[in-house]
CSV table of N, CA and C in Angstrom, one decimal:
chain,number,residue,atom,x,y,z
N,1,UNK,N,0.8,-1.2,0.0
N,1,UNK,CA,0.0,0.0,0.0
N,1,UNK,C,0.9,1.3,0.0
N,2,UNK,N,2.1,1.0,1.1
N,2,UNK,CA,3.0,2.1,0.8
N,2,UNK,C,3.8,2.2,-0.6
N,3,UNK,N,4.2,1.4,-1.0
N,3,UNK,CA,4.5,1.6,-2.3
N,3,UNK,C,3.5,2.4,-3.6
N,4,UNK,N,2.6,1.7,-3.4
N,4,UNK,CA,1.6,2.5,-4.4
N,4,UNK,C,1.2,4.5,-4.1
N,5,UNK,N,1.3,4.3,-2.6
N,5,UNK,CA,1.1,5.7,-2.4
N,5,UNK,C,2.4,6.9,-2.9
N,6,UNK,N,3.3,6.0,-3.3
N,6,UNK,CA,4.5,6.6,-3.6
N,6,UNK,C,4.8,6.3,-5.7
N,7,UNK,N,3.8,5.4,-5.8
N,7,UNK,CA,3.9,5.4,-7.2
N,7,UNK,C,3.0,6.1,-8.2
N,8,UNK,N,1.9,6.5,-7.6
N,8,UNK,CA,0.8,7.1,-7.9
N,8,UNK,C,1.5,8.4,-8.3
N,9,UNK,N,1.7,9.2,-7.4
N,9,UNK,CA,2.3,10.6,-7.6
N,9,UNK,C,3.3,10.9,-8.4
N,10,UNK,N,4.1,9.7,-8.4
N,10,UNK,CA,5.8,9.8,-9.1
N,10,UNK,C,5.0,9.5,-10.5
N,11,UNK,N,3.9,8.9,-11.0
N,11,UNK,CA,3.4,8.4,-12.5
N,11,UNK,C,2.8,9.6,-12.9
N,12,UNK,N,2.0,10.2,-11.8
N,12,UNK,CA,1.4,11.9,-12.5
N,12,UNK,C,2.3,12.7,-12.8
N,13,UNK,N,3.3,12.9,-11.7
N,13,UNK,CA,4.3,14.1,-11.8
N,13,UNK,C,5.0,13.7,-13.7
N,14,UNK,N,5.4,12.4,-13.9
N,14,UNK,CA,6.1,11.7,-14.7
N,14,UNK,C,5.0,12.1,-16.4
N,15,UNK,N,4.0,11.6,-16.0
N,15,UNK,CA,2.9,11.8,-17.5
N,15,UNK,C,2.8,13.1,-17.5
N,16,UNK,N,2.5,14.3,-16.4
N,16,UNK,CA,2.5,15.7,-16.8
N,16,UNK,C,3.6,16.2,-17.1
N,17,UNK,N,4.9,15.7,-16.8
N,17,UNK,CA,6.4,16.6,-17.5
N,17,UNK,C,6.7,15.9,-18.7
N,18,UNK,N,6.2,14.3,-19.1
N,18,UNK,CA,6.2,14.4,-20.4
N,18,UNK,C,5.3,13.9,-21.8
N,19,UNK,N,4.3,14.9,-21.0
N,19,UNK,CA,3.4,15.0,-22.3
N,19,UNK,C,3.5,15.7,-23.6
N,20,UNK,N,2.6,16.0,-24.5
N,20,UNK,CA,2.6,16.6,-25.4
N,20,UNK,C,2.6,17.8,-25.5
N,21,UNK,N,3.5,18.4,-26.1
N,21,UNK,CA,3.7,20.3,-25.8
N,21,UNK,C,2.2,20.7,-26.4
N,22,UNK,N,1.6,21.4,-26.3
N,22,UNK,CA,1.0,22.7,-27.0
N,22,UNK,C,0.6,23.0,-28.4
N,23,UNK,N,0.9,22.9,-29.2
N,23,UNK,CA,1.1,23.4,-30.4
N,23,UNK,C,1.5,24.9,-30.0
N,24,UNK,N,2.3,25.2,-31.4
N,24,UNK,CA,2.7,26.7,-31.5
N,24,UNK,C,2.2,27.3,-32.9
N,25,UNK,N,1.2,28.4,-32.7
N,25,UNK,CA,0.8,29.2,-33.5
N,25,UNK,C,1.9,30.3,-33.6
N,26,UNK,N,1.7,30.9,-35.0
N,26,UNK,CA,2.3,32.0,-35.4
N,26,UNK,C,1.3,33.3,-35.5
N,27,UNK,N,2.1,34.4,-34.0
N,27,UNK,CA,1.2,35.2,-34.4
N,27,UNK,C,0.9,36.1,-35.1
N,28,UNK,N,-0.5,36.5,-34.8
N,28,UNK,CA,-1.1,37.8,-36.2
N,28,UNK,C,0.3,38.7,-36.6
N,29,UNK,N,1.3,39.2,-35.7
N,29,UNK,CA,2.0,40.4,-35.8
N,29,UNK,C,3.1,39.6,-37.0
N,30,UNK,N,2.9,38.2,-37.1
N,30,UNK,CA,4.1,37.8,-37.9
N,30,UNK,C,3.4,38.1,-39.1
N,31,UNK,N,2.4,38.1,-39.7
N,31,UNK,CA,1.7,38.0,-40.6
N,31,UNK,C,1.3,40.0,-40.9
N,32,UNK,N,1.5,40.8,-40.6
N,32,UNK,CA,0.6,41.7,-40.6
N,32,UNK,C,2.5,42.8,-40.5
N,33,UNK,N,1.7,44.1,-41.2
N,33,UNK,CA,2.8,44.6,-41.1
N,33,UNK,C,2.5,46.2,-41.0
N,34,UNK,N,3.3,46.7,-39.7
N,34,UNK,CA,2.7,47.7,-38.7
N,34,UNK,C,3.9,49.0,-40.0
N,35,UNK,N,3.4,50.4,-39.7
N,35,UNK,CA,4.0,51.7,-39.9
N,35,UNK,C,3.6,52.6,-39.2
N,36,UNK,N,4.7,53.6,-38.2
N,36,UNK,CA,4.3,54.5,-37.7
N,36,UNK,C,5.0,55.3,-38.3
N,37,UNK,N,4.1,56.7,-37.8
N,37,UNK,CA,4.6,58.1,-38.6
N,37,UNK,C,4.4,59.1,-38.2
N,38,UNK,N,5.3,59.9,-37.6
N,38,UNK,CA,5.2,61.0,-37.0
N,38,UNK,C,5.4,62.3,-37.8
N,39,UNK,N,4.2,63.2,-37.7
N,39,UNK,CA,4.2,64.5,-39.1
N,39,UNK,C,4.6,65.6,-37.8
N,40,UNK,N,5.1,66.3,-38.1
N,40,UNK,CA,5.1,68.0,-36.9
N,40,UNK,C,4.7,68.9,-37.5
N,41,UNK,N,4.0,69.7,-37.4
N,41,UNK,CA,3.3,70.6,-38.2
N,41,UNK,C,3.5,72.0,-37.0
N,42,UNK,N,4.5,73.2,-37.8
N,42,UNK,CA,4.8,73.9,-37.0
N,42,UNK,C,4.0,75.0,-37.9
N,43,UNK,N,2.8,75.9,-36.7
N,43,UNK,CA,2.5,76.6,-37.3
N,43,UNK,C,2.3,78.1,-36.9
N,44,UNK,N,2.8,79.4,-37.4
N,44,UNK,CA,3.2,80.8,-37.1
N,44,UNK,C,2.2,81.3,-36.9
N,45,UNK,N,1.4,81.6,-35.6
N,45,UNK,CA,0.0,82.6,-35.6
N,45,UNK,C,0.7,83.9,-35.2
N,46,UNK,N,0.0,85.4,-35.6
N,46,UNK,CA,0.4,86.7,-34.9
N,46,UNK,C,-0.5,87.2,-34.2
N,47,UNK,N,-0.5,87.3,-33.1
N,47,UNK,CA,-1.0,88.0,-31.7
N,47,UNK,C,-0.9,89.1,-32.0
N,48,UNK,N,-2.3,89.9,-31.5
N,48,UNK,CA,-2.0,91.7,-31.2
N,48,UNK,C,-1.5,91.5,-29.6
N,49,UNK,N,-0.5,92.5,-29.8
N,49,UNK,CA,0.4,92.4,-28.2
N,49,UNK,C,0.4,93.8,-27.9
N,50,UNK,N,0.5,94.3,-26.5
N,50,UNK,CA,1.2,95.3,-26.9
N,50,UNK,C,2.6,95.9,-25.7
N,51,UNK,N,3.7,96.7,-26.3
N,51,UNK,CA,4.7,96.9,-25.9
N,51,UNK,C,5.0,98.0,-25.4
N,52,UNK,N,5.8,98.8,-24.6
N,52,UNK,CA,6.2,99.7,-23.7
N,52,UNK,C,7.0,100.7,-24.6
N,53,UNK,N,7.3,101.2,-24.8
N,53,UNK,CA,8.4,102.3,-25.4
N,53,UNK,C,8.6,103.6,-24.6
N,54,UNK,N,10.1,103.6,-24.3
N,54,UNK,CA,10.0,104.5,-22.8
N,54,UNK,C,11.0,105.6,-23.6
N,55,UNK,N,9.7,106.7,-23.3
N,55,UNK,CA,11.0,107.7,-23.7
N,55,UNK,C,12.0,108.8,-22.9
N,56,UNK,N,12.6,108.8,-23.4
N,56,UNK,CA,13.7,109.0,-22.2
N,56,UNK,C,13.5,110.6,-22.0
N,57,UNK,N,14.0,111.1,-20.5
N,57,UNK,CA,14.2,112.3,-20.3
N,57,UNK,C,14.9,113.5,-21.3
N,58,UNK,N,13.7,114.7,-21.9
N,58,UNK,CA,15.5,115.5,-22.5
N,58,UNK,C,14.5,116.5,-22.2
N,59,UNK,N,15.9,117.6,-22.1
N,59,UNK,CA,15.4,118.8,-22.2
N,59,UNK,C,16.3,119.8,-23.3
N,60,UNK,N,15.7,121.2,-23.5
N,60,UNK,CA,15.6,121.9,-24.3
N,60,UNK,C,15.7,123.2,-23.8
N,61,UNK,N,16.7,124.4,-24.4
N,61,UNK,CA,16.6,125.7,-24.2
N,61,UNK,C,16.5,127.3,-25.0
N,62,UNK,N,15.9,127.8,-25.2
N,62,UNK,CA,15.6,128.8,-26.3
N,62,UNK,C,15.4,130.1,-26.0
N,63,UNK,N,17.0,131.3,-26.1
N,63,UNK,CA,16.0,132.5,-26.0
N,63,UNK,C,15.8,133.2,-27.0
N,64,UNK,N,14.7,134.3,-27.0
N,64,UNK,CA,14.0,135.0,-28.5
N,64,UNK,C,13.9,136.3,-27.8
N,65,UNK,N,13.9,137.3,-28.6
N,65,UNK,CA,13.2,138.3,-28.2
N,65,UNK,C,11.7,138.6,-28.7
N,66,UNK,N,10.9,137.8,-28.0
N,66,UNK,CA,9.7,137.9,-28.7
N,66,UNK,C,9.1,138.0,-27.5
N,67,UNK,N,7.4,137.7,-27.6
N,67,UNK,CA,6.4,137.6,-26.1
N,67,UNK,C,6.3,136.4,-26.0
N,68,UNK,N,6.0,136.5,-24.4
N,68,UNK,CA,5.1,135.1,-23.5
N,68,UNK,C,5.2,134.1,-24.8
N,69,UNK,N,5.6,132.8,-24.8
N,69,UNK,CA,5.5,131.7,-25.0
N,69,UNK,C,5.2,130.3,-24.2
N,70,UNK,N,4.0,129.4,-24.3
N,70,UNK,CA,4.2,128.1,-24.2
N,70,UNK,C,3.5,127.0,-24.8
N,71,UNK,N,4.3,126.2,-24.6
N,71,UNK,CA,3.8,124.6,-25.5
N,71,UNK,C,3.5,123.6,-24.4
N,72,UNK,N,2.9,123.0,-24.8
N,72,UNK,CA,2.8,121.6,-24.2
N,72,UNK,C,2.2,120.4,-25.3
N,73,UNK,N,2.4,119.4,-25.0
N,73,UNK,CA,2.2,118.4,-25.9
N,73,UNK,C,1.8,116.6,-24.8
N,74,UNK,N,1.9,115.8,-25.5
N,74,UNK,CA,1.9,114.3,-24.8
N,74,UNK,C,3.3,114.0,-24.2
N,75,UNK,N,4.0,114.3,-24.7
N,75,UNK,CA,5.6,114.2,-24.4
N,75,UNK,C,6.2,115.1,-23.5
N,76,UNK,N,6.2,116.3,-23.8
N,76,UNK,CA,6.9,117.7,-23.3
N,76,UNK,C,6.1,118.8,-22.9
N,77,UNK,N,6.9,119.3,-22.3
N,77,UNK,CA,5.8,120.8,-21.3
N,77,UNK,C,7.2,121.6,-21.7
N,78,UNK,N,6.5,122.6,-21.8
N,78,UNK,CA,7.5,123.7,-22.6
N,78,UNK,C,7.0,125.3,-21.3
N,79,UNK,N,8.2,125.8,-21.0
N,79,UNK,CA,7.8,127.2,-20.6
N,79,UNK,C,8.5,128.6,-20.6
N,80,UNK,N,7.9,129.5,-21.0
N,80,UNK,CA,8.7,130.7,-21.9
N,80,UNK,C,8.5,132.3,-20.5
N,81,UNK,N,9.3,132.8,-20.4
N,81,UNK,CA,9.6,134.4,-19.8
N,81,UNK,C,10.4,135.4,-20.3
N,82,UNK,N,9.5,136.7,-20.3
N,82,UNK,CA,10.7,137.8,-20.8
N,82,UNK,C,11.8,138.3,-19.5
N,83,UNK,N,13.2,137.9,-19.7
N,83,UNK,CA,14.1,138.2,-19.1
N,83,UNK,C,14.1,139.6,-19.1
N,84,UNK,N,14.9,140.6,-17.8
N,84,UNK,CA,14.5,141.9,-17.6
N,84,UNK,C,15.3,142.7,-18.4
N,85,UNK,N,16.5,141.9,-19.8
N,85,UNK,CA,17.1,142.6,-20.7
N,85,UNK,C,15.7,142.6,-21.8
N,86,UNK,N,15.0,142.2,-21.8
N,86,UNK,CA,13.9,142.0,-22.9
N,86,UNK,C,14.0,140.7,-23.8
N,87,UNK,N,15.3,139.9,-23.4
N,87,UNK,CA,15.1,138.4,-24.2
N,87,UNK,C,13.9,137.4,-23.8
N,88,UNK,N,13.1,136.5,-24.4
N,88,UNK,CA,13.0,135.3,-23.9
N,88,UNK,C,13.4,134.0,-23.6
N,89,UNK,N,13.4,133.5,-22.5
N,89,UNK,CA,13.7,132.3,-22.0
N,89,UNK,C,13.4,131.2,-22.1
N,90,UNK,N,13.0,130.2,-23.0
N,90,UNK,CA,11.9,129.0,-23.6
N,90,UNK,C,13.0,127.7,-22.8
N,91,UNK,N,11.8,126.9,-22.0
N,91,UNK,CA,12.8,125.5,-21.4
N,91,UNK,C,11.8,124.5,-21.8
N,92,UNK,N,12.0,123.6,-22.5
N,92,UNK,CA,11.0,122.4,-22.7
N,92,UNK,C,11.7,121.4,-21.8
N,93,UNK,N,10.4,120.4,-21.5
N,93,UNK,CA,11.1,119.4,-20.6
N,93,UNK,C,10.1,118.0,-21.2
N,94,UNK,N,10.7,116.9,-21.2
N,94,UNK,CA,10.1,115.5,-21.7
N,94,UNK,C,8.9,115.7,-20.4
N,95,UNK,N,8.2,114.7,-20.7
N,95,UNK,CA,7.4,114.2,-19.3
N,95,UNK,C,8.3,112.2,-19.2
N,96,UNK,N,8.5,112.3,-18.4
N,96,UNK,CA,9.0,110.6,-18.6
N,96,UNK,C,7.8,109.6,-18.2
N,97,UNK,N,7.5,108.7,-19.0
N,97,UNK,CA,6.2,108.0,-19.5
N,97,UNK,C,6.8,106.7,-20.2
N,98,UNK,N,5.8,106.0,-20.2
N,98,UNK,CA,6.1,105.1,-20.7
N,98,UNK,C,4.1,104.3,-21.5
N,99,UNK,N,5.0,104.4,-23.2
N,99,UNK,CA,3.9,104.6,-24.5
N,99,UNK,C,3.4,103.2,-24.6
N,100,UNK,N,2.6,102.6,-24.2
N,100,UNK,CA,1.8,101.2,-25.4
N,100,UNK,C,1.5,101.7,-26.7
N,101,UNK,N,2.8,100.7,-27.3
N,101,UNK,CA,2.4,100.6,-28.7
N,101,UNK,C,2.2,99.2,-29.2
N,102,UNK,N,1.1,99.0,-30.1
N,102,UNK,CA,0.8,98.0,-30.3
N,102,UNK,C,1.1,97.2,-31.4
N,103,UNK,N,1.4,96.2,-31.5
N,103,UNK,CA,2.3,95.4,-32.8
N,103,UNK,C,2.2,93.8,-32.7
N,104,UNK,N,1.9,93.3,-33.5
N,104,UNK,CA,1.6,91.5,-33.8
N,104,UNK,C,3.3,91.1,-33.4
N,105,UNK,N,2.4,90.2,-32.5
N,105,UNK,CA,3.9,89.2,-31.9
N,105,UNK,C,3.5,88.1,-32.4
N,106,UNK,N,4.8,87.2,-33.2
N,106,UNK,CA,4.5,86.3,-33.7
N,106,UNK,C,4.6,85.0,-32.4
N,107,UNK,N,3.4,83.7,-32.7
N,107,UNK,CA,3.7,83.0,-31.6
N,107,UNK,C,3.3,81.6,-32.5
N,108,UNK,N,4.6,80.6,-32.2
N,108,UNK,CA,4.9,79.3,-33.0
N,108,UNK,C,4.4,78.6,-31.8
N,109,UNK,N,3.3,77.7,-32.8
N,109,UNK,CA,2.6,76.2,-32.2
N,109,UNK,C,3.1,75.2,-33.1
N,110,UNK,N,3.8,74.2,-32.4
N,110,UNK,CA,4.0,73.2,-32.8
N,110,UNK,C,3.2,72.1,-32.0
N,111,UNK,N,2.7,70.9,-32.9
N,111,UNK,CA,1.2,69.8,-33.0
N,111,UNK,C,2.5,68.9,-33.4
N,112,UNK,N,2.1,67.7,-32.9
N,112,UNK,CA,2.8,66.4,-33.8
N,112,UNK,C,1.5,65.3,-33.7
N,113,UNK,N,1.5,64.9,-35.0
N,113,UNK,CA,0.6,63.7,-35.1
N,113,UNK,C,1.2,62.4,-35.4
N,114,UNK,N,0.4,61.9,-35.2
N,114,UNK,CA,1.3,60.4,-35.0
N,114,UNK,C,0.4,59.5,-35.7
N,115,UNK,N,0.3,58.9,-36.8
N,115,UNK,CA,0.1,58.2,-37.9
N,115,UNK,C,0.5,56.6,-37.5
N,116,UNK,N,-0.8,55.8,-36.9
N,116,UNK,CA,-0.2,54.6,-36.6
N,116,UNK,C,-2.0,53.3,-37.5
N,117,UNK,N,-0.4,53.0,-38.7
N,117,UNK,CA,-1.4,51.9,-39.9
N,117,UNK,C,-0.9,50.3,-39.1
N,118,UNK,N,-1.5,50.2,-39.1
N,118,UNK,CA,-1.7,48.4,-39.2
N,118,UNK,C,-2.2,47.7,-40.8
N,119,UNK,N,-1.4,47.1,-41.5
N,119,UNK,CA,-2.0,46.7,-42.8
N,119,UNK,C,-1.8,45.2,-42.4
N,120,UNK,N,-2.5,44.9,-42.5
N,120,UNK,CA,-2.7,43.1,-42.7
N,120,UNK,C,-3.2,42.6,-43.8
N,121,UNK,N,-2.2,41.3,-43.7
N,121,UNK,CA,-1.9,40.4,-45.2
N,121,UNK,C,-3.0,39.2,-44.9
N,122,UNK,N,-3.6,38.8,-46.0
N,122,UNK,CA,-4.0,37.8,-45.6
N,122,UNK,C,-3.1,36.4,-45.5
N,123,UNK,N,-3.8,35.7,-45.0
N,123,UNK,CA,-2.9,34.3,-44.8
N,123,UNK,C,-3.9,33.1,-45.1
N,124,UNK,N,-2.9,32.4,-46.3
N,124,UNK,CA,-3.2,31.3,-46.5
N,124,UNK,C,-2.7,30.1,-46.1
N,125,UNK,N,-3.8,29.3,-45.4
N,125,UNK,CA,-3.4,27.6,-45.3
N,125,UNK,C,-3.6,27.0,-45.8
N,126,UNK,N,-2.1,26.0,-45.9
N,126,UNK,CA,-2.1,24.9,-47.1
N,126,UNK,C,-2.2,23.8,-46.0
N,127,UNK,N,-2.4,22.6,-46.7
N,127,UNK,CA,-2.5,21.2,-45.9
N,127,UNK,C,-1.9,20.3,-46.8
N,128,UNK,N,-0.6,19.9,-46.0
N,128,UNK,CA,0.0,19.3,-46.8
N,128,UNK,C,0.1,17.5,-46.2
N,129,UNK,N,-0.2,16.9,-46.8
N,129,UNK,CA,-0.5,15.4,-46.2
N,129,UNK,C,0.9,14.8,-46.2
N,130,UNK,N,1.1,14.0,-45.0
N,130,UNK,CA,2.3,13.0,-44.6
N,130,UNK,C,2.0,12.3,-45.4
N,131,UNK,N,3.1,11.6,-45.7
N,131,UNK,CA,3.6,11.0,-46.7
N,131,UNK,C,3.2,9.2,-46.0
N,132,UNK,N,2.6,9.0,-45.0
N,132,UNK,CA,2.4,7.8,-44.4
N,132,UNK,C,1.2,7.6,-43.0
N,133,UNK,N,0.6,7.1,-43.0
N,133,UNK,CA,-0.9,7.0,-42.1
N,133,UNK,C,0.1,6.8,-40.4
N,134,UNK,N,-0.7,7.3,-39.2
N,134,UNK,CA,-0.4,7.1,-38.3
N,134,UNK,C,-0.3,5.4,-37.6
N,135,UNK,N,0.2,5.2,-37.2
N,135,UNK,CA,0.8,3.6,-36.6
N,135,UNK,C,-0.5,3.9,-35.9
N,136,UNK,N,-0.8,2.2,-35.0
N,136,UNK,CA,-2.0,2.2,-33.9
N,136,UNK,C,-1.1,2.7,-32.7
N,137,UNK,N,-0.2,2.8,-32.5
N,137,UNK,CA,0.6,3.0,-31.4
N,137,UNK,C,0.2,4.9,-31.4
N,138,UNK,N,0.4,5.2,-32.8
N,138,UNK,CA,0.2,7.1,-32.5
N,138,UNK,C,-0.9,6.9,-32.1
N,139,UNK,N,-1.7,6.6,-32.7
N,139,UNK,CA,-3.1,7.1,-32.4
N,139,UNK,C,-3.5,7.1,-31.2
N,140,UNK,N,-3.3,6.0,-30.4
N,140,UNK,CA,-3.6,5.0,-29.3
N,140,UNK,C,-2.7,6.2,-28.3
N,141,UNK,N,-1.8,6.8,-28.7
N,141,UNK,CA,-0.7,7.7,-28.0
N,141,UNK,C,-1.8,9.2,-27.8
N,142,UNK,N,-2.5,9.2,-29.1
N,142,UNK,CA,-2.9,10.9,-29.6
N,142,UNK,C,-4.6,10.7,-28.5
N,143,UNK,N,-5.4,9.4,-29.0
N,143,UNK,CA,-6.4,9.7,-28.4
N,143,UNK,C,-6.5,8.9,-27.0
N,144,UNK,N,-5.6,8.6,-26.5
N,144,UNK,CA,-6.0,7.8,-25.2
N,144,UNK,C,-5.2,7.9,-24.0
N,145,UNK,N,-4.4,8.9,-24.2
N,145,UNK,CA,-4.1,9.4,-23.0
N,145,UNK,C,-4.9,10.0,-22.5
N,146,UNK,N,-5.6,10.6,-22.5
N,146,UNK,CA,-6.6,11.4,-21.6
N,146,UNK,C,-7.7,10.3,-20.5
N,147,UNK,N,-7.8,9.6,-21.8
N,147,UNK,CA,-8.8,8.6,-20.9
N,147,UNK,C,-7.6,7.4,-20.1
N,148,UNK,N,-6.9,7.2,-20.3
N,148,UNK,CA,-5.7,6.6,-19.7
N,148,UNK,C,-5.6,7.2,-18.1
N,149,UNK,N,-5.5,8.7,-17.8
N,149,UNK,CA,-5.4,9.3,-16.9
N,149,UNK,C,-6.9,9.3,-16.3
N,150,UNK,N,-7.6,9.5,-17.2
N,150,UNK,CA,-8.9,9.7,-16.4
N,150,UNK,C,-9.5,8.0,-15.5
N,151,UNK,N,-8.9,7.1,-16.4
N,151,UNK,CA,-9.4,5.4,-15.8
N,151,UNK,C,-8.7,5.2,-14.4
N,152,UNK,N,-7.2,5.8,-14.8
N,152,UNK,CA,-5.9,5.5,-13.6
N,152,UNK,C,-6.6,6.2,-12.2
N,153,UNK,N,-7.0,7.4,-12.5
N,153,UNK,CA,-7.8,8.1,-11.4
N,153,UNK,C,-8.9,7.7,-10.8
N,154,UNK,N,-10.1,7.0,-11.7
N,154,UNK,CA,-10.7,6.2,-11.2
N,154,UNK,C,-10.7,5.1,-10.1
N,155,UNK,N,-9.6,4.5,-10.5
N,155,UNK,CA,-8.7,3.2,-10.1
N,155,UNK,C,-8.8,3.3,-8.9
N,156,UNK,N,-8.0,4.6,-8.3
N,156,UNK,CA,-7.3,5.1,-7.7
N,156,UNK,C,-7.9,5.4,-6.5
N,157,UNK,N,-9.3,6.3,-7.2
N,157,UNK,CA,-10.1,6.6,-6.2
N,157,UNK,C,-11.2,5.8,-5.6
N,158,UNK,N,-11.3,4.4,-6.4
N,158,UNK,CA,-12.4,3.6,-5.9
N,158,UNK,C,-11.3,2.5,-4.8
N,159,UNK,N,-9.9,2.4,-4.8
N,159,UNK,CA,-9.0,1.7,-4.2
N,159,UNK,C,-9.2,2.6,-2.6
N,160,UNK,N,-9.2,3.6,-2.9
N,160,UNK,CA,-8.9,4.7,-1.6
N,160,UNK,C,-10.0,4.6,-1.2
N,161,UNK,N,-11.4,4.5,-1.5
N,161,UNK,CA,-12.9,4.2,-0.8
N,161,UNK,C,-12.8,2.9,-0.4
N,162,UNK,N,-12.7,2.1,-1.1
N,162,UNK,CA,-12.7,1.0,-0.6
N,162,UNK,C,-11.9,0.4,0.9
N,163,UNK,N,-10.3,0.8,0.7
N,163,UNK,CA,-9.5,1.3,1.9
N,163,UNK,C,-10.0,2.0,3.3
N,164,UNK,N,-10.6,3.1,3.0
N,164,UNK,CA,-11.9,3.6,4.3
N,164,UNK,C,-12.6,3.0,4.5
N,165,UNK,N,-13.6,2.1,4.0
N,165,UNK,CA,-14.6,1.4,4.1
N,165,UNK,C,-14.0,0.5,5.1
N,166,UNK,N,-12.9,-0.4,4.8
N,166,UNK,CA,-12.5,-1.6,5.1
N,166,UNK,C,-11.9,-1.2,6.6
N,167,UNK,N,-11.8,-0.1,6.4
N,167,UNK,CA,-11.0,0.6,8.5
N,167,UNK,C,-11.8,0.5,8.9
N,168,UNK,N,-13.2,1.4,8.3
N,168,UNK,CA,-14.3,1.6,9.3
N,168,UNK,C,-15.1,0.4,9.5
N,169,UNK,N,-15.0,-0.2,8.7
N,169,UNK,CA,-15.3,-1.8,9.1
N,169,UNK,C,-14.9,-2.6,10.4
N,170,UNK,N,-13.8,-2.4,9.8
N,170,UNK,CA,-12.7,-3.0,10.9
N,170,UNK,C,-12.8,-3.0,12.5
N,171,UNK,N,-13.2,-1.7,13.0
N,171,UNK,CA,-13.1,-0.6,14.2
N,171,UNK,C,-13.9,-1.5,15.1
């Protein structure tokens, strides 16, 4: 009984490491043939922006013999006096400011697209016949191992009931 309990396992371990592999398919990606593609599309838009223009401090001096003079403007203030020889005195002065002017700023977008084809081939199967009929031994190999394993199990499990039966009998 102890031998068998030690043969049992070593025959499964033994028929599952050397059974029949799997078959091996070849897959779709062998058959089918991929392209990627990356496009960049860089494209120039112009923005109304607008920008600072600073104009700088200056001044200015003028005398005339003429009357009272003054100017002013966006930029400069200007101011005029008759000095007590009878000349006039003219001083312009900037205002320091700073001008928004407005002008298209150019602004680059770059996009990349990515272009991904899959083209698949079809595939044809041929069947090409052996050159000789399977022995009774292949066959008997192809279709009866399963039921081989499944009987052995049976065997196996009606020996093991019967085994309990026969203790509890026994008691």
């Amino acid at each position: 009984m102890k031998k068998l309990r030690l043969l049992i396992p070593l025959l499964i371990t033994a028929l599952l490491l050397c059974g029949c592999a799997a078959p091996l398919y070849l897959s779709d990606s062998m058959n089918s043939e991929k392209k990627d593609s990356v496009r960049v599309e860089t494209v120039t838009l112009y923005v109304p922006d607008t920008v600072y223009v600073e104009i700088p401090f200056q001044t200015a001096e003028c005398e005339t013999r003429d009357s009272v003079s003054n100017l002013e403007n966006d930029y400069a203030t200007s101011e005029a006096r008759i000095n007590p020889d009878g000349s006039l005195y003219h001083d312009l002065k900037t205002k320091p400011q700073n001008k928004p002017v407005e002008i298209q700023k150019p602004v680059e977008r770059r996009d990349s697209i990515i272009y991904r084809e899959h083209i698949k081939t079809e595939t044809m199967t041929e069947t090409v016949e052996v050159p000789r009929k399977l022995t009774w031994f292949q066959k008997t190999s192809i279709y009866g191992f399963w039921s081989a394993i499944i009987f052995l199990l049976i065997i196996y499990t009606i020996k093991r009931i019967k085994a309990h039966i026969l203790k509890f009998y026994q008691k």
